[in-house]
Short mmCIF file of C-alpha atoms in Angstrom, two decimals:
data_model
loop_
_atom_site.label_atom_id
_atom_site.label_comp_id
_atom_site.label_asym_id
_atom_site.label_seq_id
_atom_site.Cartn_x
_atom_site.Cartn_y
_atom_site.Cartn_z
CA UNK K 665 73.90 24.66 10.36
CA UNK K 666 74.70 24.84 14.58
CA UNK K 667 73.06 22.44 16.21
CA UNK K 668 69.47 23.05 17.22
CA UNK K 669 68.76 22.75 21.55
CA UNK K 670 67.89 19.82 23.35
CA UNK K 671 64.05 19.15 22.60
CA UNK K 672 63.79 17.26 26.45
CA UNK K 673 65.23 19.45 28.32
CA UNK K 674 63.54 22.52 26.78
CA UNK K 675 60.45 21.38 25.94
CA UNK K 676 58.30 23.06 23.44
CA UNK K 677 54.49 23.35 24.77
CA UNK K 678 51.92 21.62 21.80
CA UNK K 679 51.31 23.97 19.27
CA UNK K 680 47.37 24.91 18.86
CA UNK K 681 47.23 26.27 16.02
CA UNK K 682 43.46 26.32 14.88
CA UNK K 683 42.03 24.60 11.75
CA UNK K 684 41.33 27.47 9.49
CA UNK K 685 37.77 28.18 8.49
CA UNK K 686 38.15 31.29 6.41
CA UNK K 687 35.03 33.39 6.07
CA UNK K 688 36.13 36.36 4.38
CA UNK K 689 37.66 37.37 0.89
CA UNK K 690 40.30 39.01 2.26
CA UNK K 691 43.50 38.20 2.26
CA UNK K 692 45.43 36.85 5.02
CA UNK K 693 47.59 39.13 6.82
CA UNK K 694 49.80 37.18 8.56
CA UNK K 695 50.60 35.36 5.54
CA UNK K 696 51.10 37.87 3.66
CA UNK K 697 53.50 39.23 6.16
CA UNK K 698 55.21 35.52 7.22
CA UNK K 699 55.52 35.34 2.90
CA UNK K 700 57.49 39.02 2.99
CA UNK K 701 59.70 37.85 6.20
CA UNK K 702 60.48 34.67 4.06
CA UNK K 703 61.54 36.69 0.97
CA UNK K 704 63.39 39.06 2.28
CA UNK K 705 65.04 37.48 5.14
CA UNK K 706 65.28 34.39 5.72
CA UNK K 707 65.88 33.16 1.90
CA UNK K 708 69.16 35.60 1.44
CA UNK K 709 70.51 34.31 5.06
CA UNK K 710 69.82 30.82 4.50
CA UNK K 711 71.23 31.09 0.83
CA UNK K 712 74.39 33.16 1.97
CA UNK K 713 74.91 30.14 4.22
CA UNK K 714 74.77 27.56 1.63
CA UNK K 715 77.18 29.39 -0.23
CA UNK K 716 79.52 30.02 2.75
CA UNK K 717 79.27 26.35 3.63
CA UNK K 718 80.13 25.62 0.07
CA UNK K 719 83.35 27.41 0.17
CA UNK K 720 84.16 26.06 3.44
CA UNK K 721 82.83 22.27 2.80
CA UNK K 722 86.05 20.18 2.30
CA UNK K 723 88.64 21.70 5.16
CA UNK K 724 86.62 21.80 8.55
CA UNK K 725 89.26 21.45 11.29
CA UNK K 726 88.07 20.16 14.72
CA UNK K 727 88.38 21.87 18.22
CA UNK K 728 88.16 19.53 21.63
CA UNK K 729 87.09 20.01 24.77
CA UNK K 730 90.34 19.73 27.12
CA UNK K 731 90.09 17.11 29.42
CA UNK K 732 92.15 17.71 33.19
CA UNK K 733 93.37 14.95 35.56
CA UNK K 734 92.59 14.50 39.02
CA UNK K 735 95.52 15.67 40.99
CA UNK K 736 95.35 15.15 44.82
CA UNK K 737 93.07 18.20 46.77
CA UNK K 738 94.45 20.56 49.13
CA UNK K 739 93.90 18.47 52.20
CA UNK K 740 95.78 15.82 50.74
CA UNK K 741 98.79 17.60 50.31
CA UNK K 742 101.79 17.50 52.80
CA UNK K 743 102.22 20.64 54.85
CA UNK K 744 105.28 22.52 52.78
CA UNK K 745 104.97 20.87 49.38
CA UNK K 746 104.06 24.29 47.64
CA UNK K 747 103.95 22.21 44.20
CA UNK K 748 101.02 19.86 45.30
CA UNK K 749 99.39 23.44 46.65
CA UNK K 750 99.42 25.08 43.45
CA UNK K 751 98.45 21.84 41.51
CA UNK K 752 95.02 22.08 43.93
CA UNK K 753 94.92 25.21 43.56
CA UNK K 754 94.40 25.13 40.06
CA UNK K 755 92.02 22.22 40.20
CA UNK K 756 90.04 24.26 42.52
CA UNK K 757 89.54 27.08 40.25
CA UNK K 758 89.02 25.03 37.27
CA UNK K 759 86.12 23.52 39.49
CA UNK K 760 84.95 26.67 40.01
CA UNK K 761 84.55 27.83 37.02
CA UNK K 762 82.53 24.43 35.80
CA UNK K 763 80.16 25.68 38.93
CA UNK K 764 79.53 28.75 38.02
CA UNK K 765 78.68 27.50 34.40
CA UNK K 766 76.10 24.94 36.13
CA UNK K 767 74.62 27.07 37.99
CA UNK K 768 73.78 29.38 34.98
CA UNK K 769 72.53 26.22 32.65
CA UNK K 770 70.09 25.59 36.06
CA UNK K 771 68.98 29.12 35.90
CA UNK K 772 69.09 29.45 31.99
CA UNK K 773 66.45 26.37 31.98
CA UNK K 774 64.26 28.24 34.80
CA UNK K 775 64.43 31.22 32.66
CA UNK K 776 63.08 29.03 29.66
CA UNK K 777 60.70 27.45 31.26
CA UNK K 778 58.97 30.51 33.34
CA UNK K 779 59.23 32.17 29.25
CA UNK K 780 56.91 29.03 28.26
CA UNK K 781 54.74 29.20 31.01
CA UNK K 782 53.53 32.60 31.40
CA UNK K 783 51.69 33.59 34.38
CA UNK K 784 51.34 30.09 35.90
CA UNK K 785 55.49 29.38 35.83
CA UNK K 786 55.28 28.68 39.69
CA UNK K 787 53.37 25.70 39.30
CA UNK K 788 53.80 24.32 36.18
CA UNK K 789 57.90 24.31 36.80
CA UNK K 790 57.72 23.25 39.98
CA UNK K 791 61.10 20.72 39.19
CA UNK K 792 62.85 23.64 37.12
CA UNK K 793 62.59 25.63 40.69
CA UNK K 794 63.15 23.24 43.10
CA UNK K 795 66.39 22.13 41.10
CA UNK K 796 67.56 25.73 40.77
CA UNK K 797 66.77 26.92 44.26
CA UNK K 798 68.87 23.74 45.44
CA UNK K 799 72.35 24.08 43.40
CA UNK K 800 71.98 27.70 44.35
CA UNK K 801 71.65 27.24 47.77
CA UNK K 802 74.82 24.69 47.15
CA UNK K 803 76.82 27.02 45.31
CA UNK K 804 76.06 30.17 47.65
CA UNK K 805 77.12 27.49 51.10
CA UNK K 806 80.22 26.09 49.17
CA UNK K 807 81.45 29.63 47.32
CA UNK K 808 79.33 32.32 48.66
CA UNK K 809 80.98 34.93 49.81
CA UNK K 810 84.74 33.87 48.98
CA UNK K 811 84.86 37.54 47.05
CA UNK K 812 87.27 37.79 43.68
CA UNK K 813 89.99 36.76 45.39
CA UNK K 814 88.83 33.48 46.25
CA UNK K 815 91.31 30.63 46.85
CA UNK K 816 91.39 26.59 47.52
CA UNK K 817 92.37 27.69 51.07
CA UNK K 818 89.85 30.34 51.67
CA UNK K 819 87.17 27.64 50.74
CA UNK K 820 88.45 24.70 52.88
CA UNK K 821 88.67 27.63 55.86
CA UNK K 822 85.20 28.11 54.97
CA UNK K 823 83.93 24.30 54.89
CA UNK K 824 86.05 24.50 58.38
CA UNK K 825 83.50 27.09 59.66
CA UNK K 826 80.84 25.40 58.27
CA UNK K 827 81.56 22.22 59.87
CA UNK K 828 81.93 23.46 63.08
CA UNK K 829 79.16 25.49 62.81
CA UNK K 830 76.90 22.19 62.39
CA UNK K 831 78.39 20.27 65.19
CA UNK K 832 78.07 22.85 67.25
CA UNK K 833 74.09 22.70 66.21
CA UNK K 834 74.02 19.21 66.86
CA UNK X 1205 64.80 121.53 8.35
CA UNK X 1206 65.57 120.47 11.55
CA UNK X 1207 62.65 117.80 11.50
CA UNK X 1208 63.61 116.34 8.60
CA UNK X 1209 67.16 115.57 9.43
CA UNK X 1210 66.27 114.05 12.73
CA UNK X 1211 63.68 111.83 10.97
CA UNK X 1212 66.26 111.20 8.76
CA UNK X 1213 68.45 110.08 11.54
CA UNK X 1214 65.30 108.13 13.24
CA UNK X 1215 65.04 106.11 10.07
CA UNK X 1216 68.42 105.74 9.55
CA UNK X 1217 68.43 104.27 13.27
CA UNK X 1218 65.46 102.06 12.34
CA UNK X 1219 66.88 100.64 9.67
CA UNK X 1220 69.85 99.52 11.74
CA UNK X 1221 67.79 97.99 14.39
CA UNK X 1222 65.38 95.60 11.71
CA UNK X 1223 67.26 95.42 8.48
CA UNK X 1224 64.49 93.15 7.34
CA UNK X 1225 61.72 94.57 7.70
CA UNK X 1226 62.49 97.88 5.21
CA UNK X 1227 59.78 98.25 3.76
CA UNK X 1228 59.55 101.68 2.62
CA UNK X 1229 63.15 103.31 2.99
CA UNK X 1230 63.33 106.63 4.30
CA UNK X 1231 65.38 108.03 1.28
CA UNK X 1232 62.41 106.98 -1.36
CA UNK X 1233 59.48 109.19 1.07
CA UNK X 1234 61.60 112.09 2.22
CA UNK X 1235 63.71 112.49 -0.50
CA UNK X 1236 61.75 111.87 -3.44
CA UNK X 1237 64.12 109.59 -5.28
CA UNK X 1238 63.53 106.13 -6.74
CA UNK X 1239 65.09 103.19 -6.59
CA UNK X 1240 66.72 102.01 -9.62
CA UNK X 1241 65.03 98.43 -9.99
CA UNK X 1242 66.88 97.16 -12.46
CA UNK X 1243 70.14 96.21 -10.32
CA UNK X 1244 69.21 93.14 -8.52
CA UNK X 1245 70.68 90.36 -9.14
CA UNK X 1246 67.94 87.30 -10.51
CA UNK X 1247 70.07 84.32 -10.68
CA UNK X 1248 67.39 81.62 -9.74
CA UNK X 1249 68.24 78.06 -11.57
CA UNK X 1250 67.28 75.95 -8.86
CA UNK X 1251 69.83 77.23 -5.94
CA UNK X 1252 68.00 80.27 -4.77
CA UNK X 1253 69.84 83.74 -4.38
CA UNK X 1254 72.87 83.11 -3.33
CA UNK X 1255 73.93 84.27 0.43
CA UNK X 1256 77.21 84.89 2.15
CA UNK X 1257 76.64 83.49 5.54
CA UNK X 1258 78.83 84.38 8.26
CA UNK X 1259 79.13 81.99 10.65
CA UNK X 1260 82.44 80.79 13.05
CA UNK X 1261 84.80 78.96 11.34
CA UNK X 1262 84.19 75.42 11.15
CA UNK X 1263 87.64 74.51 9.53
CA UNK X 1264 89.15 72.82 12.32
CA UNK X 1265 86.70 70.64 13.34
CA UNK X 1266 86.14 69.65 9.67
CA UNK X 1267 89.86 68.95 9.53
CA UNK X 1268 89.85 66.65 12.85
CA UNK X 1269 86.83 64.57 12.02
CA UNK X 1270 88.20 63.99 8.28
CA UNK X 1271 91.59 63.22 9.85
CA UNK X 1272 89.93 61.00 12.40
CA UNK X 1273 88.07 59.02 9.85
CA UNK X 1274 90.97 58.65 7.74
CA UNK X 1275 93.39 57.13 10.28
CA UNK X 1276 90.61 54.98 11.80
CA UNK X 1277 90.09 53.52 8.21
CA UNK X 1278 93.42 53.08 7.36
CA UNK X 1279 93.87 50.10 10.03
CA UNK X 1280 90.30 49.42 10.34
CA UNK X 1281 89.36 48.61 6.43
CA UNK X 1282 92.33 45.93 6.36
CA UNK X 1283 91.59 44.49 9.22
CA UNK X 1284 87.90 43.86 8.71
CA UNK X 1285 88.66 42.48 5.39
CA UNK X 1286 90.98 40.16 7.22
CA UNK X 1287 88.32 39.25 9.42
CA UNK X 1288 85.80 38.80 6.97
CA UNK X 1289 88.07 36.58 4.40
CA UNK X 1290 89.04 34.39 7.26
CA UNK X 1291 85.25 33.88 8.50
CA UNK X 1292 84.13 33.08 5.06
CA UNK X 1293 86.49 31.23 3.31
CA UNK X 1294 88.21 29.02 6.36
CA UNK X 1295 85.67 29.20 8.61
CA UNK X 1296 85.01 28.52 12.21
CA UNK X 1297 86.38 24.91 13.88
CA UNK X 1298 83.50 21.78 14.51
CA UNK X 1299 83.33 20.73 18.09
CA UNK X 1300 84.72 16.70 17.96
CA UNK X 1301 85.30 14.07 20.61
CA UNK X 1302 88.73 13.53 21.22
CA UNK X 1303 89.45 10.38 19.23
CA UNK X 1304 91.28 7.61 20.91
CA UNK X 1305 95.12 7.82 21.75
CA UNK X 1306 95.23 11.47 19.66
CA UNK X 1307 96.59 13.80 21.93
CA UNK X 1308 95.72 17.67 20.54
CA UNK X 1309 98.09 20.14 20.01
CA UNK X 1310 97.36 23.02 22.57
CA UNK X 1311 95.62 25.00 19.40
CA UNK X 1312 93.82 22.79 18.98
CA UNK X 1313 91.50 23.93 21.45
CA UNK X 1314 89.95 26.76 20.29
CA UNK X 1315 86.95 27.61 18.06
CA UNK X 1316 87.83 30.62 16.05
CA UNK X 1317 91.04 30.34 13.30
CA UNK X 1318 92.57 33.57 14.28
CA UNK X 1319 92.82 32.62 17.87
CA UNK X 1320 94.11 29.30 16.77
CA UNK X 1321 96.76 31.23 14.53
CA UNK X 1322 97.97 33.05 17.58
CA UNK X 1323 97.68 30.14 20.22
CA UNK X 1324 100.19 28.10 17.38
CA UNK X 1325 102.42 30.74 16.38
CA UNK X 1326 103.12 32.96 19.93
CA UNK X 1327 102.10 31.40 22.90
CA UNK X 1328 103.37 28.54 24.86
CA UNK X 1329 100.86 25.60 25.16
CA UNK X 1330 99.07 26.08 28.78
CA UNK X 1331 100.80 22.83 29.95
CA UNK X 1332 104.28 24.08 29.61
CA UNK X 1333 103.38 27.17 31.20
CA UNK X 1334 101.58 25.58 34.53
CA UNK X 1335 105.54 23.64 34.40
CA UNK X 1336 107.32 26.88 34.22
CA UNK X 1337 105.03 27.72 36.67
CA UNK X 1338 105.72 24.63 38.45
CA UNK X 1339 109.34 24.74 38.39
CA UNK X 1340 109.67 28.37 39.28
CA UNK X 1341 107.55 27.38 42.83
CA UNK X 1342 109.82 24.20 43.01
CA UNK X 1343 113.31 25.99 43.04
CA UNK X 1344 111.53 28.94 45.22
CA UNK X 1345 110.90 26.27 47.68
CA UNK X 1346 114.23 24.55 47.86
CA UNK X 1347 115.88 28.34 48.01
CA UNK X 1348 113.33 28.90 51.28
CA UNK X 1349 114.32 25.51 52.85
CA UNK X 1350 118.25 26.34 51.96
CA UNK X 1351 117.52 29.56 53.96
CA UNK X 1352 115.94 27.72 56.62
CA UNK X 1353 118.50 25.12 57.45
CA UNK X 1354 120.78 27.78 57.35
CA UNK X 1355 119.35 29.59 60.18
CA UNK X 1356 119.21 26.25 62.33
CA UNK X 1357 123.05 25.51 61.27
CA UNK X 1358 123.96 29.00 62.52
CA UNK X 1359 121.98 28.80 65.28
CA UNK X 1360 123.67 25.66 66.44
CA UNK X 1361 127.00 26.82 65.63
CA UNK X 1362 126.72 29.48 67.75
CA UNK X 1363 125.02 27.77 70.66
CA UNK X 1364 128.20 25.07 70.61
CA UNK X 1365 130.97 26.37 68.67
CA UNK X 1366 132.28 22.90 67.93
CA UNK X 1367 131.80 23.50 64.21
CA UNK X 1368 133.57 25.22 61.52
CA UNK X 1369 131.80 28.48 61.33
CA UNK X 1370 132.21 31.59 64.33
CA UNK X 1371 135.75 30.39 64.88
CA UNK X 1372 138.12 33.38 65.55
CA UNK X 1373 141.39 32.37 63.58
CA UNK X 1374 144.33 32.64 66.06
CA UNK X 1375 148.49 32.98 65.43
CA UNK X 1376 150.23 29.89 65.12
CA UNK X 1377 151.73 29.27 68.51
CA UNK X 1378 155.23 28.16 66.80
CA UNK X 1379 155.03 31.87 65.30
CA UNK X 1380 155.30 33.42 68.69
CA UNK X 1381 158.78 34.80 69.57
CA UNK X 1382 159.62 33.40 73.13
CA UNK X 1383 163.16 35.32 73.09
CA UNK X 1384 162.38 38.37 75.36
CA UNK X 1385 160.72 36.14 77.74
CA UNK X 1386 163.68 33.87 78.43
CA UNK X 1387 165.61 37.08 80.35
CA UNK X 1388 163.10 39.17 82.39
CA UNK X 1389 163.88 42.33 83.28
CA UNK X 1390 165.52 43.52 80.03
#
């Protein structure tokens, strides 16, 4: 079966379910009701899987996770050398794309943990927010509005504003 | 006389207007005649009497939605067999650490055994294609700095003509014919 998530990073509130005192003769609704869900779904599913897995138990092949070198950046290039520009080029867009997949795992987590906490999410994930609202603010300074043509150049142009921008501050 | 065939005509006119709602036909009061009850049809079963509806024709659309369904099916059914067979009976890759000193094969990087199917049989591995792509920029910059020095060499040349190009070729002066020089006024 996949892989269940990561129990410390989304943490699961304790469960209070009450110790049952029942008073009536009637019979339990929500069991009855969890007993039809387990019948007629999730016993077919999970058996359909065990016989799946069966078929497929002996010949799993393996995928990897490609792993890229660090080739020098764009301002380490010589002016001219069009082959070390594309090589950063690249390496900047592959960066980008790990950002923008960080920035959603920050905001997937805030979106779990405001889900767990209900009406008091602003205080109780306090650390969820403060995290998110800071590798937003990151991303939106470092990428913001680079638009969908967005290059390694464009970027350094913009860390260029952004540097004289602060020294002009200070 | 008169009366009679104009409310024959009224009735008749009636009867256009509300087919339905005949209930006593003019030709049974006026006439004195009576209808012969033993021609209707009764052919109940379970279907009811049966009707002749007109309605447009619906032929063509009929023949365009079965046609539709048909060619949509005859690609679609094989190919979601395919799909399914695949899915069930070789199944979906594990994620693994790259083991020590194995290098993968560019397939090798994908989940789902179709796409690894076509990343093996038709497409070049990604790191033969960022060469291509790194050779193409490569001989597009050695073509550009060609064309550059070949401005400045020009450029030069021009400025101080001691080189070999923008030199007029002149006549050999042993070619030129001195004879009708050597008496003037021939």
């Amino acid at each position: 079966m996949p892989k269940d998530h990561d129990k410390d990073v989304y943490p699961e509130p304790p469960s209070r379910t009450p110790v049952e005192d029942r008073q009536s003769s009637l019979p339990n609704p929500a069991l009855i009701l969890s007993k039809l869900f387990y019948y007629s779904v999730d016993l077919p599913v999970t058996a359909f899987r065990d016989i799946v897995e069966g078929i497929q138990s002996g010949k799993r092949s393996h995928y990897y996770h490609q792993k890229f070198r660090r080739v020098p950046e764009l301002t380490q290039c010589q002016e001219g050398d069009y082959v070390c520009y594309y090589e950063a080029e690249m390496q900047w867009r592959r960066d980008y794309k790990v950002d923008q997949e960080i920035v959603k795992v920050i905001q997937e987590r805030l979106r779990a943990c405001q889900q767990r906490e209900g009406p008091s999410y602003r205080q109780n994930c306090y650390k969820e927010l403060q995290q998110f609202e800071q590798v937003s603010k990151a991303f939106q300074s470092r990428y913001g509005d680079l638009g969908a043509y967005a290059s390694a150049r464009k970027c350094l142009m913009k860390q260029k504003e952004r540097m004289m921008a602060e020294q002009q501050q200070a | 006389m008169v009366g009679m065939s104009l409310l024959r005509t009224a009735a008749a006119f009636t009867a256009r207007l509300n087919p339905l709602k005949r209930t006593c036909q003019s030709s049974n009061l006026l006439s004195r005649t009576v209808v012969r009850s033993e021609q209707v049809v009764v052919r109940y079963g379970s279907h009811g009497k049966r009707m002749f509806i007109i309605k447009p024709t619906d032929f063509y659309d009929r023949r365009f939605l079965h046609l539709l369904k048909y060619y949509i099916l005859l690609a679609g059914i094989p190919v979601a067999a395919l799909v399914t067979f695949v899915n069930i009976f070789i199944g979906e890759s594990e994620l693994a650490e790259i083991p020590e000193g194995y290098e993968p094969e560019h397939w090798e990087y994908y989940k789902h055994p179709i796409t690894r199917w076509i990343a093996r049989t038709f497409y070049d591995s990604p790191v033969k294609d960022y060469e291509k792509m790194m050779a193409l920029i490569q001989m597009e910059a050695e073509k550009a700095e060609m064309r550059q020095l070949q401005l400045e060499v020009r450029r030069h040349m021009r400025e101080k003509g001691d080189g070999p190009w923008f030199q007029i070729q002149t006549l050999d002066k042993n070619l030129i014919d001195h004879s009708p020089k050597s008496s003037p006024d021939n």
